[in-house]
PDB file of C-alpha atoms in Angstrom:
ATOM      1  CA  MET A 148    -108.519 105.789  85.068  1.00 49.00           C
ATOM      2  CA  THR A 149    -109.099 102.917  87.551  1.00 61.00           C
ATOM      3  CA  THR A 150    -108.867 103.110  91.225  1.00 66.00           C
ATOM      4  CA  SER A 151    -106.453 101.039  92.962  1.00 84.00           C
ATOM      5  CA  THR A 152    -106.654  99.562  96.659  1.00 93.00           C
ATOM      6  CA  ALA A 153    -103.913 100.542  99.057  1.00 91.00           C
ATOM      7  CA  THR A 154    -103.147  96.675  98.487  1.00 93.00           C
ATOM      8  CA  ASP A 155    -101.949  97.410  95.374  1.00 92.00           C
ATOM      9  CA  LEU A 156    -101.076 100.092  95.632  1.00 91.00           C
ATOM     10  CA  ALA A 157     -98.836  98.700  98.327  1.00 91.00           C
ATOM     11  CA  SER A 158     -97.519  95.848  95.991  1.00 92.00           C
ATOM     12  CA  GLU A 159     -96.486  98.406  93.354  1.00 92.00           C
ATOM     13  CA  LEU A 160     -94.799 100.500  96.099  1.00 92.00           C
ATOM     14  CA  LEU A 161     -92.691  97.814  97.216  1.00 92.00           C
ATOM     15  CA  THR A 162     -92.184  96.690  93.464  1.00 93.00           C
ATOM     16  CA  ILE A 163     -91.184 100.024  92.633  1.00 92.00           C
ATOM     17  CA  HIS A 164     -88.774 100.446  95.622  1.00 90.00           C
ATOM     18  CA  GLY A 165     -87.340  96.701  95.329  1.00 89.00           C
ATOM     19  CA  ARG A 166     -86.185  97.830  91.644  1.00 91.00           C
ATOM     20  CA  ILE A 167     -84.628 101.357  92.248  1.00 88.00           C
ATOM     21  CA  ARG A 168     -82.852  99.931  95.049  1.00 85.00           C
ATOM     22  CA  ARG A 169     -81.425  97.424  93.023  1.00 83.00           C
ATOM     23  CA  THR A 170     -80.461  99.769  90.182  1.00 81.00           C
ATOM     24  CA  LEU A 171     -78.449 102.021  92.689  1.00 81.00           C
ATOM     25  CA  LEU A 172     -76.787  98.399  93.877  1.00 76.00           C
ATOM     26  CA  THR A 173     -75.104  97.929  90.723  1.00 70.00           C
ATOM     27  CA  GLY A 174     -73.589 100.968  90.476  1.00 62.00           C
ATOM     28  CA  LYS A 175     -71.962 100.324  94.006  1.00 65.00           C
ATOM     29  CA  SER A 176     -68.309 101.150  94.844  1.00 64.00           C
ATOM     30  CA  ASP A 177     -67.549 100.038  98.410  1.00 70.00           C
ATOM     31  CA  GLU A 178     -67.861  96.494 100.364  1.00 78.00           C
ATOM     32  CA  VAL A 179     -70.270  97.818 102.823  1.00 85.00           C
ATOM     33  CA  THR A 180     -73.790  95.666 102.802  1.00 85.00           C
ATOM     34  CA  ALA A 181     -77.453  96.477 102.973  1.00 82.00           C
ATOM     35  CA  SER A 182     -77.631  96.023 106.947  1.00 87.00           C
ATOM     36  CA  GLN A 183     -74.460  97.875 107.102  1.00 91.00           C
ATOM     37  CA  THR A 184     -75.459 101.311 105.499  1.00 89.00           C
ATOM     38  CA  ALA A 185     -79.041 100.998 107.595  1.00 90.00           C
ATOM     39  CA  ALA A 186     -77.080 100.765 111.139  1.00 94.00           C
ATOM     40  CA  LEU A 187     -74.436 103.220 109.381  1.00 95.00           C
ATOM     41  CA  GLY A 188     -76.739 105.666 108.955  1.00 93.00           C
ATOM     42  CA  ARG A 189     -79.373 105.132 111.633  1.00 95.00           C
ATOM     43  CA  LEU A 190     -76.661 105.935 114.334  1.00 97.00           C
ATOM     44  CA  LEU A 191     -75.357 109.147 112.185  1.00 96.00           C
ATOM     45  CA  ARG A 192     -78.907 110.205 112.357  1.00 94.00           C
ATOM     46  CA  HIS A 193     -80.206 109.499 115.664  1.00 95.00           C
ATOM     47  CA  GLY A 194     -76.353 109.384 117.679  1.00 95.00           C
ATOM     48  CA  GLU A 195     -75.204 106.941 119.747  1.00 95.00           C
ATOM     49  CA  SER A 196     -76.623 103.447 120.946  1.00 95.00           C
ATOM     50  CA  THR A 197     -76.861 100.128 122.475  1.00 95.00           C
ATOM     51  CA  VAL A 198     -76.357  96.983 120.272  1.00 96.00           C
ATOM     52  CA  ALA A 199     -79.831  95.845 121.092  1.00 95.00           C
ATOM     53  CA  ASP A 200     -81.383  98.788 120.287  1.00 95.00           C
ATOM     54  CA  LEU A 201     -80.247  98.817 117.034  1.00 96.00           C
ATOM     55  CA  ALA A 202     -81.367  95.886 116.234  1.00 96.00           C
ATOM     56  CA  ARG A 203     -84.444  96.746 117.647  1.00 95.00           C
ATOM     57  CA  ALA A 204     -84.567  99.766 115.259  1.00 93.00           C
ATOM     58  CA  GLU A 205     -83.733  97.407 112.266  1.00 92.00           C
ATOM     59  CA  GLY A 206     -85.745  94.836 112.918  1.00 93.00           C
ATOM     60  CA  VAL A 207     -83.536  92.569 113.582  1.00 95.00           C
ATOM     61  CA  ARG A 208     -81.753  89.455 115.647  1.00 96.00           C
ATOM     62  CA  PRO A 209     -79.365  91.414 118.286  1.00 94.00           C
ATOM     63  CA  GLN A 210     -76.688  88.620 117.315  1.00 95.00           C
ATOM     64  CA  SER A 211     -77.263  89.456 113.855  1.00 96.00           C
ATOM     65  CA  MET A 212     -76.096  93.679 114.819  1.00 96.00           C
ATOM     66  CA  GLY A 213     -73.755  92.713 117.110  1.00 96.00           C
ATOM     67  CA  ALA A 214     -72.178  91.177 113.094  1.00 96.00           C
ATOM     68  CA  THR A 215     -73.074  93.698 111.707  1.00 96.00           C
ATOM     69  CA  VAL A 216     -71.338  96.049 114.717  1.00 97.00           C
ATOM     70  CA  GLN A 217     -68.447  94.468 114.450  1.00 97.00           C
ATOM     71  CA  ALA A 218     -68.124  94.311 110.291  1.00 96.00           C
ATOM     72  CA  LEU A 219     -67.881  98.238 110.564  1.00 97.00           C
ATOM     73  CA  VAL A 220     -65.966  98.469 113.902  1.00 97.00           C
ATOM     74  CA  ASP A 221     -63.791  96.307 111.401  1.00 96.00           C
ATOM     75  CA  LEU A 222     -63.769  99.137 108.925  1.00 95.00           C
ATOM     76  CA  GLY A 223     -63.462 102.062 111.346  1.00 96.00           C
ATOM     77  CA  PHE A 224     -66.521 103.027 110.808  1.00 97.00           C
ATOM     78  CA  VAL A 225     -68.013 103.044 114.076  1.00 97.00           C
ATOM     79  CA  GLU A 226     -66.407 102.257 117.418  1.00 97.00           C
ATOM     80  CA  ARG A 227     -67.436 101.322 120.812  1.00 96.00           C
ATOM     81  CA  ARG A 228     -67.552 102.294 123.804  1.00 95.00           C
ATOM     82  CA  GLN A 229     -68.582 101.942 127.504  1.00 93.00           C
ATOM     83  CA  ASP A 230     -71.516 103.644 128.826  1.00 89.00           C
ATOM     84  CA  PRO A 231     -70.993 106.355 131.486  1.00 90.00           C
ATOM     85  CA  SER A 232     -73.821 105.833 133.165  1.00 89.00           C
ATOM     86  CA  ASP A 233     -73.359 102.159 133.211  1.00 87.00           C
ATOM     87  CA  GLY A 234     -70.589 100.256 133.079  1.00 83.00           C
ATOM     88  CA  ARG A 235     -72.573  96.401 131.634  1.00 88.00           C
ATOM     89  CA  ARG A 236     -73.471  98.175 128.767  1.00 91.00           C
ATOM     90  CA  THR A 237     -71.702  99.237 125.559  1.00 94.00           C
ATOM     91  CA  LEU A 238     -72.501 102.048 123.961  1.00 96.00           C
ATOM     92  CA  VAL A 239     -72.249 102.495 119.589  1.00 97.00           C
ATOM     93  CA  ARG A 240     -71.905 105.513 117.979  1.00 97.00           C
ATOM     94  CA  ALA A 241     -70.460 106.537 113.957  1.00 97.00           C
ATOM     95  CA  THR A 242     -66.467 107.664 114.276  1.00 97.00           C
ATOM     96  CA  ALA A 243     -65.832 109.840 111.178  1.00 97.00           C
ATOM     97  CA  ALA A 244     -64.358 108.032 108.380  1.00 96.00           C
ATOM     98  CA  GLY A 245     -68.214 106.516 108.653  1.00 95.00           C
ATOM     99  CA  ALA A 246     -69.681 109.804 108.197  1.00 95.00           C
ATOM    100  CA  ALA A 247     -67.948 110.380 105.369  1.00 94.00           C
ATOM    101  CA  ALA A 248     -67.745 107.017 104.019  1.00 91.00           C
ATOM    102  CA  ARG A 249     -72.233 107.364 104.384  1.00 90.00           C
ATOM    103  CA  GLU A 250     -71.865 110.618 102.317  1.00 90.00           C
ATOM    104  CA  ASP A 251     -69.390 109.208  99.439  1.00 88.00           C
ATOM    105  CA  ALA A 252     -72.270 106.275  99.089  1.00 85.00           C
ATOM    106  CA  TRP A 253     -75.301 108.567  99.530  1.00 86.00           C
ATOM    107  CA  SER A 254     -73.612 111.145  97.107  1.00 87.00           C
ATOM    108  CA  ALA A 255     -72.385 108.275  94.185  1.00 85.00           C
ATOM    109  CA  ARG A 256     -76.248 107.074  94.720  1.00 86.00           C
ATOM    110  CA  SER A 257     -77.935 110.830  94.415  1.00 89.00           C
ATOM    111  CA  ARG A 258     -76.070 110.883  91.574  1.00 90.00           C
ATOM    112  CA  VAL A 259     -77.497 108.156  89.467  1.00 88.00           C
ATOM    113  CA  LEU A 260     -80.886 109.112  90.602  1.00 91.00           C
ATOM    114  CA  ALA A 261     -80.099 112.708  89.355  1.00 93.00           C
ATOM    115  CA  GLU A 262     -79.351 111.635  86.175  1.00 92.00           C
ATOM    116  CA  ARG A 263     -82.361 108.657  85.721  1.00 92.00           C
ATOM    117  CA  LEU A 264     -84.631 112.076  86.760  1.00 95.00           C
ATOM    118  CA  ALA A 265     -82.922 114.574  84.650  1.00 96.00           C
ATOM    119  CA  ALA A 266     -84.354 112.258  81.457  1.00 96.00           C
ATOM    120  CA  LEU A 267     -87.966 112.599  82.551  1.00 96.00           C
ATOM    121  CA  GLY A 268     -89.501 115.463  81.337  1.00 96.00           C
ATOM    122  CA  GLU A 269     -90.793 118.652  84.039  1.00 96.00           C
ATOM    123  CA  ASP A 270     -93.660 117.548  84.482  1.00 97.00           C
ATOM    124  CA  ASP A 271     -92.899 114.188  85.578  1.00 97.00           C
ATOM    125  CA  ARG A 272     -90.016 115.972  87.595  1.00 96.00           C
ATOM    126  CA  GLU A 273     -93.020 117.900  89.467  1.00 97.00           C
ATOM    127  CA  THR A 274     -94.883 114.675  89.825  1.00 96.00           C
ATOM    128  CA  VAL A 275     -91.897 112.340  91.565  1.00 95.00           C
ATOM    129  CA  ALA A 276     -91.964 115.539  93.849  1.00 95.00           C
ATOM    130  CA  ARG A 277     -95.520 115.843  94.434  1.00 96.00           C
ATOM    131  CA  SER A 278     -95.351 112.126  94.901  1.00 94.00           C
ATOM    132  CA  LEU A 279     -92.516 112.087  97.667  1.00 93.00           C
ATOM    133  CA  ARG A 280     -94.252 114.913 100.048  1.00 93.00           C
ATOM    134  CA  ILE A 281     -96.819 112.582  99.877  1.00 93.00           C
ATOM    135  CA  LEU A 282     -95.279 109.324 101.026  1.00 92.00           C
ATOM    136  CA  GLU A 283     -93.296 111.160 103.422  1.00 92.00           C
ATOM    137  CA  PRO A 284     -95.863 110.670 106.611  1.00 92.00           C
ATOM    138  CA  LEU A 285     -96.176 106.616 105.531  1.00 89.00           C
ATOM    139  CA  VAL A 286     -92.436 106.706 106.790  1.00 86.00           C
ATOM    140  CA  GLU A 287     -90.579 106.592 110.203  1.00 70.00           C
ATOM    141  CA  PRO A 288     -89.598 110.558 111.562  1.00 62.00           C
TER     142      PRO A 288
END
């Protein structure tokens, strides 16, 4: 058994992440982009936010996030409202339609992965489960 460096593991992890992501995107049935999905997911997990705060959290420019949010508004997945404590600011929050769309997309992707995981042997599925527990601390809470 060879020992991998942290750099080797990082490269392999990024590769498999990309492959899994592409696998899930091929069966995608909605018209929501990855950026829109990420912004909507963040709003659903963390609650309403300003466009600037969303942009910072997602690591994109505020102008790009503004376009992403506008597309989500056009789809009816998010809505804007004036900040009650600062009338100069606008807050963005997910709508019930946005939550339902996110849940539908999540369920579809989960089904694809579940089918592929079911094809693995029980020992391999347990290894995947253990790997997820190990990887959890690497990502933001």
